[in-house]
Amino acid sequence: MLTINYLNDSKQEKVLTYDNFEEFELSRFACAINIADYYKVSKVELDGETIDYTGNIGDLYLFLTKRLKTKA
């Protein structure tokens, strides 16, 4: 499971949840994520592990892709 916590323009914390990384990847390619790329990520969990990531939503996909390739 992939859980992404982020802050919107009003600094309210919101949560996106996906069954796995592939579902997140498909939603990015299909432009199904209806939030701004510049929103700040506050927390990321992948398969129960908290990921050390500081950045925005727009850069998260590339970060996770690189991380998963190095783990393989």
Backbone as JSON, one array per atom type, in Angstrom:
{
  "sequence": "MLTINYLNDSKQEKVLTYDNFEEFELSRFACAINIADYYKVSKVELDGETIDYTGNIGDLYLFLTKRLKTKA",
  "N": [[0.84, -1.17, 0.0], [0.47, 2.26, -0.71], [0.72, 5.32, 0.81], [0.19, 8.73, 0.79], [0.75, 11.69, 2.34], [-0.06, 15.09, 2.21], [0.22, 18.71, 2.01], [-2.23, 21.08, 1.3], [-3.09, 24.17, -0.49], [-4.21, 25.64, 1.57], [-2.83, 24.8, 3.71], [-3.82, 22.51, 4.87], [-3.75, 19.17, 5.89], [-3.9, 16.48, 3.68], [-4.75, 13.22, 2.37], [-3.64, 10.73, 0.15], [-4.31, 7.51, -1.06], [-3.17, 4.42, -2.27], [-3.4, 1.13, -3.64], [-0.99, -0.02, -4.38], [2.33, 0.74, -5.68], [2.19, 0.65, -8.47], [-0.48, 1.3, -9.04], [-0.5, 3.99, -8.28], [1.35, 4.94, -10.15], [-0.03, 4.45, -12.59], [-2.2, 6.18, -12.21], [-0.9, 8.63, -12.31], [0.02, 8.67, -14.98], [-2.4, 8.67, -16.3], [-3.36, 11.08, -15.65], [-5.05, 11.22, -13.49], [-4.73, 12.06, -10.93], [-5.83, 14.63, -9.17], [-4.55, 16.94, -8.13], [-2.33, 19.68, -7.35], [1.01, 19.76, -8.63], [2.89, 21.11, -7.1], [2.25, 20.87, -4.42], [3.26, 20.3, -1.1], [4.74, 17.42, 0.19], [4.14, 15.68, 3.16], [4.41, 13.23, 4.37], [5.26, 9.89, 3.51], [4.33, 6.58, 3.01], [5.2, 3.33, 2.17], [4.2, 0.15, 1.65], [3.98, -0.22, 4.45], [6.33, 0.9, 5.38], [7.89, 3.86, 6.4], [8.88, 6.37, 4.25], [11.75, 8.3, 3.68], [11.3, 11.25, 2.56], [11.41, 14.48, 1.29], [9.81, 16.92, -0.31], [7.89, 17.82, -3.23], [4.64, 16.89, -4.58], [4.85, 16.57, -7.36], [7.5, 15.71, -7.81], [7.64, 13.34, -6.51], [6.96, 10.9, -7.81], [9.18, 10.34, -9.53], [11.21, 10.13, -7.6], [10.32, 7.86, -6.11], [10.36, 5.93, -8.13], [13.12, 5.74, -8.76], [14.03, 4.88, -6.27], [12.77, 2.37, -5.97], [13.95, 0.98, -8.08], [16.61, 0.79, -7.24], [16.33, -0.9, -5.11], [15.67, -3.27, -6.26]],
  "CA": [[0.0, 0.0, 0.0], [1.17, 3.54, -0.77], [-0.03, 6.41, 1.41], [0.88, 10.01, 0.62], [0.16, 12.83, 3.05], [0.45, 16.34, 1.64], [-0.42, 19.94, 2.45], [-2.82, 21.84, 0.19], [-2.84, 25.61, -0.42], [-4.68, 26.15, 2.87], [-2.0, 24.12, 4.72], [-4.57, 21.4, 5.44], [-3.17, 17.9, 5.5], [-4.76, 15.58, 2.92], [-4.14, 11.9, 2.2], [-3.91, 9.91, -1.03], [-4.0, 6.11, -0.77], [-3.18, 3.53, -3.43], [-3.15, -0.27, -3.27], [0.42, -0.3, -4.6], [3.02, 1.76, -6.46], [1.71, 0.59, -9.85], [-1.73, 2.06, -9.12], [-0.08, 5.39, -8.25], [1.99, 5.19, -11.45], [-1.09, 4.53, -13.6], [-2.98, 7.4, -11.99], [-0.08, 9.75, -12.8], [0.02, 8.65, -16.44], [-3.76, 8.96, -16.77], [-3.71, 12.41, -15.12], [-6.19, 11.02, -12.6], [-4.46, 12.75, -9.67], [-6.39, 15.96, -9.4], [-3.96, 17.9, -7.2], [-1.22, 20.42, -7.94], [2.34, 19.17, -8.47], [3.71, 21.85, -6.15], [1.86, 20.62, -3.04], [4.34, 19.76, -0.28], [4.49, 16.11, 0.79], [4.52, 15.67, 4.57], [4.72, 11.86, 4.8], [5.02, 8.84, 2.51], [4.49, 5.21, 3.49], [5.1, 2.32, 1.12], [4.18, -1.2, 2.22], [4.19, -0.13, 5.88], [7.6, 1.55, 5.69], [7.91, 5.3, 6.2], [9.92, 6.75, 3.3], [12.36, 9.59, 3.97], [11.14, 12.09, 1.37], [10.99, 15.87, 1.47], [9.64, 17.5, -1.64], [6.5, 18.05, -3.62], [3.93, 15.79, -5.25], [5.35, 16.43, -8.72], [8.78, 15.01, -7.84], [7.55, 12.08, -5.77], [6.97, 9.73, -8.71], [10.57, 10.07, -9.94], [11.91, 9.68, -6.4], [9.93, 6.48, -5.81], [10.83, 5.07, -9.22], [14.56, 5.51, -8.54], [14.19, 4.1, -5.03], [12.36, 0.99, -6.22], [14.94, 0.36, -8.97], [17.82, 0.47, -6.47], [16.0, -2.01, -4.21], [15.46, -4.5, -7.04]],
  "C": [[0.89, 1.24, 0.0], [0.25, 4.62, -0.22], [0.8, 7.67, 1.32], [0.1, 11.08, 1.37], [0.78, 14.09, 2.47], [-0.34, 17.52, 2.18], [-0.96, 20.7, 1.25], [-2.52, 23.33, 0.37], [-3.24, 26.23, 0.91], [-3.9, 25.53, 4.04], [-2.77, 23.05, 5.49], [-3.93, 20.11, 4.97], [-4.24, 17.02, 4.84], [-4.01, 14.28, 2.7], [-4.6, 11.27, 0.89], [-3.5, 8.48, -0.67], [-4.15, 5.28, -2.04], [-2.88, 2.12, -2.95], [-1.67, -0.63, -3.4], [1.04, 0.82, -5.45], [2.49, 1.8, -7.9], [0.4, 1.36, -10.03], [-1.44, 3.56, -9.11], [0.51, 5.79, -9.61], [0.94, 5.34, -12.55], [-1.93, 5.8, -13.44], [-2.22, 8.64, -12.45], [-0.15, 9.82, -14.33], [-1.34, 9.01, -17.01], [-4.24, 10.34, -16.34], [-4.93, 12.33, -14.21], [-5.97, 11.64, -11.22], [-4.82, 14.2, -9.88], [-5.88, 16.97, -8.37], [-2.73, 18.53, -7.85], [0.12, 19.74, -7.63], [3.17, 19.85, -7.38], [3.31, 21.63, -4.69], [2.98, 19.88, -2.31], [3.92, 18.43, 0.36], [4.98, 16.14, 2.24], [4.91, 14.27, 5.06], [4.4, 10.9, 3.66], [5.26, 7.49, 3.19], [4.27, 4.26, 2.33], [5.24, 0.95, 1.76], [4.53, -1.19, 3.71], [5.47, 0.54, 6.32], [7.5, 3.05, 5.42], [9.12, 5.65, 5.34], [10.43, 8.14, 3.65], [12.34, 10.44, 2.69], [10.7, 13.48, 1.79], [10.94, 16.48, 0.08], [8.18, 17.69, -1.94], [5.93, 16.83, -4.34], [4.52, 15.51, -6.63], [6.64, 15.64, -8.83], [8.73, 13.64, -7.18], [7.62, 10.86, -6.67], [8.4, 9.36, -9.1], [11.39, 9.54, -8.76], [11.6, 8.21, -6.11], [10.41, 5.51, -6.89], [12.31, 4.74, -9.04], [14.79, 4.63, -7.31], [13.84, 2.63, -5.25], [13.34, 0.27, -7.14], [16.2, -0.03, -8.2], [17.58, -0.68, -5.5], [15.9, -3.33, -4.95], [16.76, -5.25, -7.28]]
}
